[in-house]
PDB file of C-alpha atoms and ligand atoms in Angstrom:
ATOM      1  CA  UNK J1391     -51.213  -8.113 -18.662  1.00 97.00           C
ATOM      2  CA  UNK J1392     -53.909  -5.974 -20.196  1.00 98.00           C
ATOM      3  CA  UNK J1393     -52.621  -3.295 -22.570  1.00 98.00           C
ATOM      4  CA  UNK J1394     -54.549  -0.298 -23.883  1.00 98.00           C
ATOM      5  CA  UNK J1395     -53.675   2.436 -26.301  1.00 98.00           C
ATOM      6  CA  UNK J1396     -55.249   5.664 -25.164  1.00 98.00           C
ATOM      7  CA  UNK J1397     -55.413   9.408 -25.402  1.00 98.00           C
ATOM      8  CA  UNK J1398     -55.329  11.650 -22.335  1.00 96.00           C
ATOM      9  CA  UNK J1399     -54.607  15.395 -22.135  1.00 91.00           C
ATOM     10  CA  UNK J1400     -53.859  15.451 -25.858  1.00 92.00           C
ATOM     11  CA  UNK J1401     -51.210  12.753 -25.577  1.00 93.00           C
ATOM     12  CA  UNK J1402     -51.310   9.238 -27.035  1.00 97.00           C
ATOM     13  CA  UNK J1403     -49.684   6.397 -25.116  1.00 98.00           C
ATOM     14  CA  UNK J1404     -49.884   2.761 -24.246  1.00 98.00           C
ATOM     15  CA  UNK J1405     -50.851   1.768 -20.759  1.00 98.00           C
ATOM     16  CA  UNK J1406     -51.281  -1.216 -18.512  1.00 98.00           C
ATOM     17  CA  UNK J1407     -54.778  -1.628 -17.062  1.00 98.00           C
ATOM     18  CA  UNK J1408     -54.887  -2.469 -13.381  1.00 97.00           C
ATOM     19  CA  UNK J1409     -58.405  -2.539 -12.003  1.00 95.00           C
ATOM     20  CA  UNK J1410     -60.038   0.771 -12.890  1.00 97.00           C
ATOM     21  CA  UNK J1411     -56.719   2.533 -13.489  1.00 98.00           C
ATOM     22  CA  UNK J1412     -54.376   2.803 -16.468  1.00 98.00           C
ATOM     23  CA  UNK J1413     -50.670   3.123 -15.763  1.00 98.00           C
ATOM     24  CA  UNK J1414     -48.888   4.885 -18.582  1.00 98.00           C
ATOM     25  CA  UNK J1415     -46.045   3.044 -20.332  1.00 98.00           C
ATOM     26  CA  UNK J1416     -42.856   4.572 -21.735  1.00 98.00           C
ATOM     27  CA  UNK J1417     -43.237   2.760 -25.088  1.00 98.00           C
ATOM     28  CA  UNK J1418     -45.477   0.308 -26.884  1.00 98.00           C
ATOM     29  CA  UNK J1419     -45.626  -3.348 -25.824  1.00 98.00           C
ATOM     30  CA  UNK J1420     -43.779  -4.156 -29.094  1.00 98.00           C
ATOM     31  CA  UNK J1421     -40.693  -2.345 -27.804  1.00 97.00           C
ATOM     32  CA  UNK J1422     -38.694  -2.160 -24.585  1.00 97.00           C
ATOM     33  CA  UNK J1423     -41.023  -0.368 -22.191  1.00 98.00           C
ATOM     34  CA  UNK J1424     -41.527   0.435 -18.570  1.00 98.00           C
ATOM     35  CA  UNK J1425     -44.828   0.828 -16.748  1.00 98.00           C
ATOM     36  CA  UNK J1426     -44.676   4.162 -14.925  1.00 98.00           C
ATOM     37  CA  UNK J1427     -46.503   5.419 -11.827  1.00 97.00           C
ATOM     38  CA  UNK J1428     -48.298   7.994 -13.988  1.00 97.00           C
ATOM     39  CA  UNK J1429     -51.850   6.640 -13.706  1.00 97.00           C
ATOM     40  CA  UNK J1430     -55.228   7.710 -15.096  1.00 97.00           C
ATOM     41  CA  UNK J1431     -58.700   6.470 -14.189  1.00 97.00           C
ATOM     42  CA  UNK J1432     -59.800   4.205 -17.080  1.00 96.00           C
ATOM     43  CA  UNK J1433     -63.046   6.165 -17.293  1.00 96.00           C
ATOM     44  CA  UNK J1434     -61.120   9.432 -17.949  1.00 96.00           C
ATOM     45  CA  UNK J1435     -59.130   8.312 -20.975  1.00 98.00           C
ATOM     46  CA  UNK J1436     -60.233   7.908 -24.581  1.00 98.00           C
ATOM     47  CA  UNK J1437     -59.497   4.357 -25.707  1.00 98.00           C
ATOM     48  CA  UNK J1438     -57.921   4.005 -29.134  1.00 98.00           C
ATOM     49  CA  UNK J1439     -57.655   0.886 -31.263  1.00 98.00           C
ATOM     50  CA  UNK J1440     -55.118  -1.167 -29.267  1.00 98.00           C
ATOM     51  CA  UNK J1441     -52.867  -1.495 -32.319  1.00 98.00           C
ATOM     52  CA  UNK J1442     -52.565   0.058 -35.771  1.00 96.00           C
ATOM     53  CA  UNK J1443     -51.513  -3.026 -37.736  1.00 97.00           C
ATOM     54  CA  UNK J1444     -49.411  -2.940 -40.881  1.00 96.00           C
ATOM     55  CA  UNK J1445     -51.454  -5.866 -42.085  1.00 97.00           C
ATOM     56  CA  UNK J1446     -54.673  -7.499 -41.037  1.00 98.00           C
ATOM     57  CA  UNK J1447     -54.951 -11.122 -42.071  1.00 98.00           C
ATOM     58  CA  UNK J1448     -58.501 -12.391 -41.711  1.00 98.00           C
ATOM     59  CA  UNK J1449     -59.549 -16.023 -42.013  1.00 98.00           C
ATOM     60  CA  UNK J1450     -62.794 -16.933 -43.797  1.00 95.00           C
ATOM     61  CA  UNK J1451     -64.978 -20.010 -43.308  1.00 94.00           C
ATOM     62  CA  UNK J1452     -63.365 -21.065 -40.038  1.00 96.00           C
ATOM     63  CA  UNK J1453     -66.355 -22.272 -37.951  1.00 95.00           C
ATOM     64  CA  UNK J1454     -68.640 -25.131 -39.061  1.00 91.00           C
ATOM     65  CA  UNK J1455     -71.627 -23.203 -37.667  1.00 92.00           C
ATOM     66  CA  UNK J1456     -70.921 -20.418 -40.191  1.00 89.00           C
ATOM     67  CA  UNK J1457     -70.482 -22.619 -43.263  1.00 90.00           C
ATOM     68  CA  UNK J1458     -74.039 -23.649 -44.133  1.00 85.00           C
ATOM     69  CA  UNK J1459     -73.695 -26.247 -46.929  1.00 87.00           C
ATOM     70  CA  UNK J1460     -70.143 -25.175 -47.801  1.00 88.00           C
ATOM     71  CA  UNK J1461     -67.372 -27.727 -47.314  1.00 91.00           C
ATOM     72  CA  UNK J1462     -64.849 -26.939 -44.533  1.00 92.00           C
ATOM     73  CA  UNK J1463     -61.644 -25.646 -46.176  1.00 94.00           C
ATOM     74  CA  UNK J1464     -58.679 -28.012 -45.872  1.00 96.00           C
ATOM     75  CA  UNK J1465     -56.276 -25.170 -45.073  1.00 96.00           C
ATOM     76  CA  UNK J1466     -56.984 -21.748 -43.537  1.00 97.00           C
ATOM     77  CA  UNK J1467     -58.503 -19.307 -46.072  1.00 96.00           C
ATOM     78  CA  UNK J1468     -56.848 -15.906 -45.446  1.00 97.00           C
ATOM     79  CA  UNK J1469     -57.835 -12.624 -46.989  1.00 97.00           C
ATOM     80  CA  UNK J1470     -56.810  -9.073 -46.111  1.00 97.00           C
ATOM     81  CA  UNK J1471     -58.501  -6.129 -44.512  1.00 98.00           C
ATOM     82  CA  UNK J1472     -56.838  -2.752 -44.739  1.00 98.00           C
ATOM     83  CA  UNK J1473     -55.477  -0.905 -41.718  1.00 97.00           C
ATOM     84  CA  UNK J1474     -57.436   2.132 -42.963  1.00 98.00           C
ATOM     85  CA  UNK J1475     -60.652   0.356 -41.901  1.00 98.00           C
ATOM     86  CA  UNK J1476     -59.566   0.095 -38.222  1.00 98.00           C
ATOM     87  CA  UNK J1477     -61.592   2.018 -35.643  1.00 98.00           C
ATOM     88  CA  UNK J1478     -61.497   2.273 -31.864  1.00 98.00           C
ATOM     89  CA  UNK J1479     -64.039   1.113 -29.279  1.00 98.00           C
ATOM     90  CA  UNK J1480     -67.052   3.455 -29.184  1.00 98.00           C
ATOM     91  CA  UNK J1481     -66.322   4.898 -32.642  1.00 98.00           C
ATOM     92  CA  UNK J1482     -69.143   4.627 -35.161  1.00 98.00           C
ATOM     93  CA  UNK J1483     -69.389   1.858 -37.728  1.00 98.00           C
ATOM     94  CA  UNK J1484     -70.519   3.797 -40.800  1.00 98.00           C
ATOM     95  CA  UNK J1485     -73.107   2.149 -43.031  1.00 96.00           C
ATOM     96  CA  UNK J1486     -72.419   3.121 -46.667  1.00 95.00           C
ATOM     97  CA  UNK J1487     -74.968   5.174 -48.590  1.00 93.00           C
ATOM     98  CA  UNK J1488     -75.730   2.187 -50.878  1.00 89.00           C
ATOM     99  CA  UNK J1489     -76.980   0.237 -47.836  1.00 87.00           C
ATOM    100  CA  UNK J1490     -79.144   3.126 -46.704  1.00 82.00           C
ATOM    101  CA  UNK J1491     -80.605   3.201 -50.213  1.00 85.00           C
ATOM    102  CA  UNK J1492     -81.449  -0.486 -49.824  1.00 84.00           C
ATOM    103  CA  UNK J1493     -79.112  -2.279 -52.245  1.00 80.00           C
ATOM    104  CA  UNK J1494     -76.702  -3.589 -49.603  1.00 90.00           C
ATOM    105  CA  UNK J1495     -76.811  -5.239 -46.200  1.00 95.00           C
ATOM    106  CA  UNK J1496     -74.032  -4.886 -43.657  1.00 97.00           C
ATOM    107  CA  UNK J1497     -73.390  -7.406 -40.877  1.00 98.00           C
ATOM    108  CA  UNK J1498     -71.189  -7.772 -37.811  1.00 98.00           C
ATOM    109  CA  UNK J1499     -68.750 -10.701 -37.427  1.00 98.00           C
ATOM    110  CA  UNK J1500     -67.389 -11.451 -33.940  1.00 98.00           C
ATOM    111  CA  UNK J1501     -63.792 -12.665 -34.185  1.00 98.00           C
ATOM    112  CA  UNK J1502     -61.032 -13.646 -31.779  1.00 98.00           C
ATOM    113  CA  UNK J1503     -58.164 -11.433 -32.927  1.00 98.00           C
ATOM    114  CA  UNK J1504     -54.526 -12.361 -32.465  1.00 98.00           C
ATOM    115  CA  UNK J1505     -51.937  -9.588 -32.004  1.00 98.00           C
ATOM    116  CA  UNK J1506     -48.434 -10.639 -33.114  1.00 98.00           C
ATOM    117  CA  UNK J1507     -45.660  -9.599 -30.720  1.00 98.00           C
ATOM    118  CA  UNK J1508     -42.491 -10.786 -32.427  1.00 97.00           C
ATOM    119  CA  UNK J1509     -41.642 -11.173 -36.090  1.00 97.00           C
ATOM    120  CA  UNK J1510     -41.959 -14.688 -37.424  1.00 97.00           C
ATOM    121  CA  UNK J1511     -41.436 -16.568 -40.662  1.00 98.00           C
ATOM    122  CA  UNK J1512     -42.187 -20.263 -40.969  1.00 98.00           C
ATOM    123  CA  UNK J1513     -43.404 -20.666 -37.425  1.00 98.00           C
ATOM    124  CA  UNK J1514     -44.444 -24.190 -36.523  1.00 98.00           C
ATOM    125  CA  UNK J1515     -47.609 -25.193 -34.752  1.00 98.00           C
ATOM    126  CA  UNK J1516     -45.455 -26.020 -31.723  1.00 98.00           C
ATOM    127  CA  UNK J1517     -43.819 -22.591 -31.423  1.00 98.00           C
ATOM    128  CA  UNK J1518     -46.532 -20.397 -33.026  1.00 98.00           C
ATOM    129  CA  UNK J1519     -48.026 -19.075 -29.807  1.00 98.00           C
ATOM    130  CA  UNK J1520     -44.643 -17.793 -28.643  1.00 98.00           C
ATOM    131  CA  UNK J1521     -44.909 -15.082 -31.341  1.00 98.00           C
ATOM    132  CA  UNK J1522     -48.249 -13.837 -30.004  1.00 98.00           C
ATOM    133  CA  UNK J1523     -48.365 -10.778 -27.751  1.00 98.00           C
ATOM    134  CA  UNK J1524     -52.028 -11.261 -26.847  1.00 98.00           C
ATOM    135  CA  UNK J1525     -55.626 -11.233 -27.975  1.00 98.00           C
ATOM    136  CA  UNK J1526     -58.284  -8.627 -28.580  1.00 98.00           C
ATOM    137  CA  UNK J1527     -61.849  -8.521 -29.876  1.00 98.00           C
ATOM    138  CA  UNK J1528     -62.393  -7.858 -33.576  1.00 98.00           C
ATOM    139  CA  UNK J1529     -65.445  -7.121 -35.642  1.00 98.00           C
ATOM    140  CA  UNK J1530     -64.998  -8.151 -39.284  1.00 98.00           C
ATOM    141  CA  UNK J1531     -67.798  -5.885 -40.544  1.00 98.00           C
ATOM    142  CA  UNK J1532     -68.970  -7.142 -43.928  1.00 98.00           C
ATOM    143  CA  UNK J1533     -71.130  -5.709 -46.743  1.00 97.00           C
ATOM    144  CA  UNK J1534     -72.619  -8.885 -48.173  1.00 95.00           C
ATOM    145  CA  UNK J1535     -73.501  -8.185 -51.803  1.00 93.00           C
ATOM    146  CA  UNK J1536     -70.100  -6.522 -52.336  1.00 95.00           C
ATOM    147  CA  UNK J1537     -68.509  -9.573 -50.729  1.00 95.00           C
ATOM    148  CA  UNK J1538     -70.397 -11.996 -52.959  1.00 93.00           C
ATOM    149  CA  UNK J1539     -70.481 -10.061 -56.234  1.00 94.00           C
ATOM    150  CA  UNK J1540     -67.092  -8.308 -56.474  1.00 95.00           C
ATOM    151  CA  UNK J1541     -64.078 -10.270 -57.737  1.00 95.00           C
ATOM    152  CA  UNK J1542     -62.132  -9.127 -54.630  1.00 96.00           C
ATOM    153  CA  UNK J1543     -63.405  -8.439 -51.131  1.00 96.00           C
ATOM    154  CA  UNK J1544     -61.759  -4.980 -51.024  1.00 96.00           C
ATOM    155  CA  UNK J1545     -64.878  -2.925 -50.250  1.00 97.00           C
ATOM    156  CA  UNK J1546     -67.020  -5.723 -48.815  1.00 97.00           C
ATOM    157  CA  UNK J1547     -64.520  -6.119 -45.976  1.00 98.00           C
ATOM    158  CA  UNK J1548     -62.418  -2.929 -45.929  1.00 98.00           C
ATOM    159  CA  UNK J1549     -64.798  -0.031 -46.378  1.00 98.00           C
ATOM    160  CA  UNK J1550     -64.016   2.776 -43.894  1.00 98.00           C
ATOM    161  CA  UNK J1551     -64.766   1.754 -40.277  1.00 98.00           C
ATOM    162  CA  UNK J1552     -65.191  -1.966 -41.122  1.00 98.00           C
ATOM    163  CA  UNK J1553     -62.513  -3.191 -38.630  1.00 98.00           C
ATOM    164  CA  UNK J1554     -63.338  -2.241 -35.041  1.00 98.00           C
ATOM    165  CA  UNK J1555     -60.627  -3.552 -32.664  1.00 98.00           C
ATOM    166  CA  UNK J1556     -60.280  -3.496 -28.893  1.00 98.00           C
ATOM    167  CA  UNK J1557     -60.693  -2.607 -26.153  1.00 98.00           C
ATOM    168  CA  UNK J1558     -57.593  -4.351 -24.715  1.00 98.00           C
ATOM    169  CA  UNK J1559     -54.759  -6.640 -25.724  1.00 98.00           C
ATOM    170  CA  UNK J1560     -54.769  -9.379 -23.097  1.00 98.00           C
ATOM    171  CA  UNK J1561     -51.659 -11.536 -22.720  1.00 98.00           C
ATOM    172  CA  UNK J1562     -51.255 -15.008 -21.202  1.00 97.00           C
ATOM    173  CA  UNK J1563     -54.596 -16.235 -22.490  1.00 97.00           C
ATOM    174  CA  UNK J1564     -55.173 -19.731 -23.832  1.00 97.00           C
ATOM    175  CA  UNK J1565     -57.013 -19.124 -27.146  1.00 98.00           C
ATOM    176  CA  UNK J1566     -58.274 -22.672 -27.524  1.00 97.00           C
ATOM    177  CA  UNK J1567     -61.560 -22.469 -25.643  1.00 97.00           C
ATOM    178  CA  UNK J1568     -62.868 -18.923 -25.154  1.00 98.00           C
ATOM    179  CA  UNK J1569     -66.524 -17.977 -25.318  1.00 98.00           C
ATOM    180  CA  UNK J1570     -67.175 -15.500 -28.138  1.00 98.00           C
ATOM    181  CA  UNK J1571     -70.401 -13.651 -28.744  1.00 98.00           C
ATOM    182  CA  UNK J1572     -71.979 -10.725 -30.565  1.00 98.00           C
ATOM    183  CA  UNK J1573     -74.923  -8.653 -29.419  1.00 98.00           C
ATOM    184  CA  UNK J1574     -77.003  -6.144 -31.376  1.00 98.00           C
ATOM    185  CA  UNK J1575     -78.815  -3.742 -29.039  1.00 98.00           C
ATOM    186  CA  UNK J1576     -78.235  -6.205 -26.220  1.00 98.00           C
ATOM    187  CA  UNK J1577     -79.737  -9.192 -28.108  1.00 98.00           C
ATOM    188  CA  UNK J1578     -77.304 -12.093 -28.585  1.00 98.00           C
ATOM    189  CA  UNK J1579     -76.915 -12.999 -32.260  1.00 98.00           C
ATOM    190  CA  UNK J1580     -73.664 -15.001 -32.216  1.00 98.00           C
ATOM    191  CA  UNK J1581     -72.588 -17.241 -29.328  1.00 98.00           C
ATOM    192  CA  UNK J1582     -69.891 -19.875 -29.639  1.00 97.00           C
ATOM    193  CA  UNK J1583     -66.507 -20.940 -28.368  1.00 97.00           C
ATOM    194  CA  UNK J1584     -63.132 -20.792 -30.049  1.00 97.00           C
ATOM    195  CA  UNK J1585     -62.885 -24.544 -29.395  1.00 96.00           C
ATOM    196  CA  UNK J1586     -65.034 -24.786 -32.564  1.00 96.00           C
ATOM    197  CA  UNK J1587     -62.444 -23.117 -34.823  1.00 97.00           C
ATOM    198  CA  UNK J1588     -61.768 -25.409 -37.816  1.00 97.00           C
ATOM    199  CA  UNK J1589     -58.166 -24.151 -38.019  1.00 97.00           C
ATOM    200  CA  UNK J1590     -56.895 -23.131 -34.601  1.00 98.00           C
ATOM    201  CA  UNK J1591     -54.559 -20.219 -33.838  1.00 98.00           C
ATOM    202  CA  UNK J1592     -51.268 -22.175 -34.094  1.00 98.00           C
ATOM    203  CA  UNK J1593     -52.341 -23.718 -37.427  1.00 98.00           C
ATOM    204  CA  UNK J1594     -53.238 -20.300 -38.830  1.00 98.00           C
ATOM    205  CA  UNK J1595     -49.902 -18.749 -37.775  1.00 98.00           C
ATOM    206  CA  UNK J1596     -48.005 -21.717 -39.232  1.00 98.00           C
ATOM    207  CA  UNK J1597     -49.883 -21.481 -42.540  1.00 98.00           C
ATOM    208  CA  UNK J1598     -49.715 -17.708 -42.969  1.00 98.00           C
ATOM    209  CA  UNK J1599     -46.060 -17.364 -41.913  1.00 98.00           C
ATOM    210  CA  UNK J1600     -44.959 -19.940 -44.462  1.00 98.00           C
ATOM    211  CA  UNK J1601     -45.540 -17.310 -47.102  1.00 98.00           C
ATOM    212  CA  UNK J1602     -45.396 -14.029 -45.294  1.00 97.00           C
ATOM    213  CA  UNK J1603     -43.381 -12.645 -42.408  1.00 98.00           C
ATOM    214  CA  UNK J1604     -45.689 -11.692 -39.582  1.00 98.00           C
ATOM    215  CA  UNK J1605     -44.455  -8.514 -37.910  1.00 98.00           C
ATOM    216  CA  UNK J1606     -44.974  -7.052 -34.445  1.00 98.00           C
ATOM    217  CA  UNK J1607     -48.387  -5.380 -34.368  1.00 98.00           C
ATOM    218  CA  UNK J1608     -49.842  -7.385 -37.243  1.00 98.00           C
ATOM    219  CA  UNK J1609     -53.211  -8.864 -36.426  1.00 98.00           C
ATOM    220  CA  UNK J1610     -55.008 -12.024 -37.445  1.00 98.00           C
ATOM    221  CA  UNK J1611     -58.782 -12.146 -37.264  1.00 98.00           C
ATOM    222  CA  UNK J1612     -59.592 -15.825 -36.900  1.00 98.00           C
ATOM    223  CA  UNK J1613     -63.075 -16.140 -38.402  1.00 97.00           C
ATOM    224  CA  UNK J1614     -66.644 -15.845 -37.190  1.00 97.00           C
ATOM    225  CA  UNK J1615     -69.121 -18.424 -35.836  1.00 97.00           C
ATOM    226  CA  UNK J1616     -72.810 -18.864 -36.506  1.00 96.00           C
ATOM    227  CA  UNK J1617     -75.025 -16.467 -38.422  1.00 95.00           C
ATOM    228  CA  UNK J1618     -74.335 -12.733 -38.207  1.00 97.00           C
ATOM    229  CA  UNK J1619     -77.284 -10.387 -38.709  1.00 98.00           C
ATOM    230  CA  UNK J1620     -77.834  -7.058 -40.455  1.00 97.00           C
ATOM    231  CA  UNK J1621     -76.822  -3.938 -38.553  1.00 97.00           C
ATOM    232  CA  UNK J1622     -78.476  -0.562 -39.044  1.00 96.00           C
ATOM    233  CA  UNK J1623     -77.925   3.104 -38.130  1.00 96.00           C
ATOM    234  CA  UNK J1624     -78.806   3.618 -34.472  1.00 97.00           C
ATOM    235  CA  UNK J1625     -77.758   0.099 -33.449  1.00 98.00           C
ATOM    236  CA  UNK J1626     -75.184  -0.712 -30.807  1.00 98.00           C
ATOM    237  CA  UNK J1627     -72.962  -3.690 -31.624  1.00 98.00           C
ATOM    238  CA  UNK J1628     -70.974  -5.514 -28.956  1.00 98.00           C
ATOM    239  CA  UNK J1629     -68.382  -8.210 -29.461  1.00 98.00           C
ATOM    240  CA  UNK J1630     -67.437 -10.033 -26.270  1.00 98.00           C
ATOM    241  CA  UNK J1631     -64.641 -12.532 -25.764  1.00 98.00           C
ATOM    242  CA  UNK J1632     -64.144 -14.300 -22.483  1.00 97.00           C
ATOM    243  CA  UNK J1633     -61.084 -12.983 -20.671  1.00 97.00           C
ATOM    244  CA  UNK J1634     -60.660 -10.058 -23.090  1.00 97.00           C
ATOM    245  CA  UNK J1635     -63.660  -7.792 -22.651  1.00 97.00           C
ATOM    246  CA  UNK J1636     -66.364  -6.095 -24.686  1.00 98.00           C
ATOM    247  CA  UNK J1637     -65.796  -4.136 -27.883  1.00 98.00           C
ATOM    248  CA  UNK J1638     -68.764  -1.790 -28.362  1.00 98.00           C
ATOM    249  CA  UNK J1639     -69.444   0.356 -31.426  1.00 98.00           C
ATOM    250  CA  UNK J1640     -72.502   2.398 -32.260  1.00 98.00           C
ATOM    251  CA  UNK J1641     -73.671   2.397 -35.872  1.00 98.00           C
ATOM    252  CA  UNK J1642     -74.577   5.383 -38.027  1.00 97.00           C
ATOM    253  CA  UNK J1643     -75.388   6.154 -41.644  1.00 96.00           C
ATOM    254  CA  UNK J1644     -72.818   7.710 -43.979  1.00 95.00           C
ATOM    255  CA  UNK J1645     -73.392  11.465 -44.078  1.00 89.00           C
ATOM    256  CA  UNK J1646     -74.150  12.962 -47.483  1.00 79.00           C
ATOM    257  CA  UNK J1647     -70.925  14.458 -48.972  1.00 73.00           C
TER     258      UNK J1647
HETATM  259 MG1  LIG G2821     -64.816 -12.829 -40.914  1.00 76.21          MG
END
């Protein structure tokens, strides 16, 4: 199935995408729900972020092509992004004033993003995927000097608008070999496959859930391949994952207060 969260006629709901139509659901896919006959053309609804996660676990250094001379980590390297940084498809990524003034560069990071469907603690590699509802596209937007110079990655990774998610949550997808790419203004800057993940999705879920209960709606961003590039006001950034779709966000400068 392909789930969307959307707004239509002032109402927010989940829906199931069938072709060019969205059929409204009675509840979220994390609850008991029914798909109703109340349908909207996909082009007439405003897509929202497909989930508002309580926590976003993101994995660093998880593709060899992204590591440069750094050694591959022996275990997954999680960090957190805040749910306050989540934005929907087509919403603007906002470049902070410091970047506009020239002391900062901001980059996109294309990431296969796992949406947890059922709570789990101490999942095993063998049963890990049974806790997954589906997959979406994520952009782990990153302000590099803040990421390298601050003790924590709090603003480098979680400044407002730094976690675009969407457009859909797609179920019944094998995450082990999906093409993943990023385009800036239509030019491909990242292009890889999730077969190149150093720590695959089951290994990440096993590792994270040893310490922390993963709850329905939590998301895991699994890391980015290759070499992201700087993004600037006026750019259009697209993250595409095979079988999931395209997450597009325009970019603008922070407005003066
Ligand atoms: Mg990342």
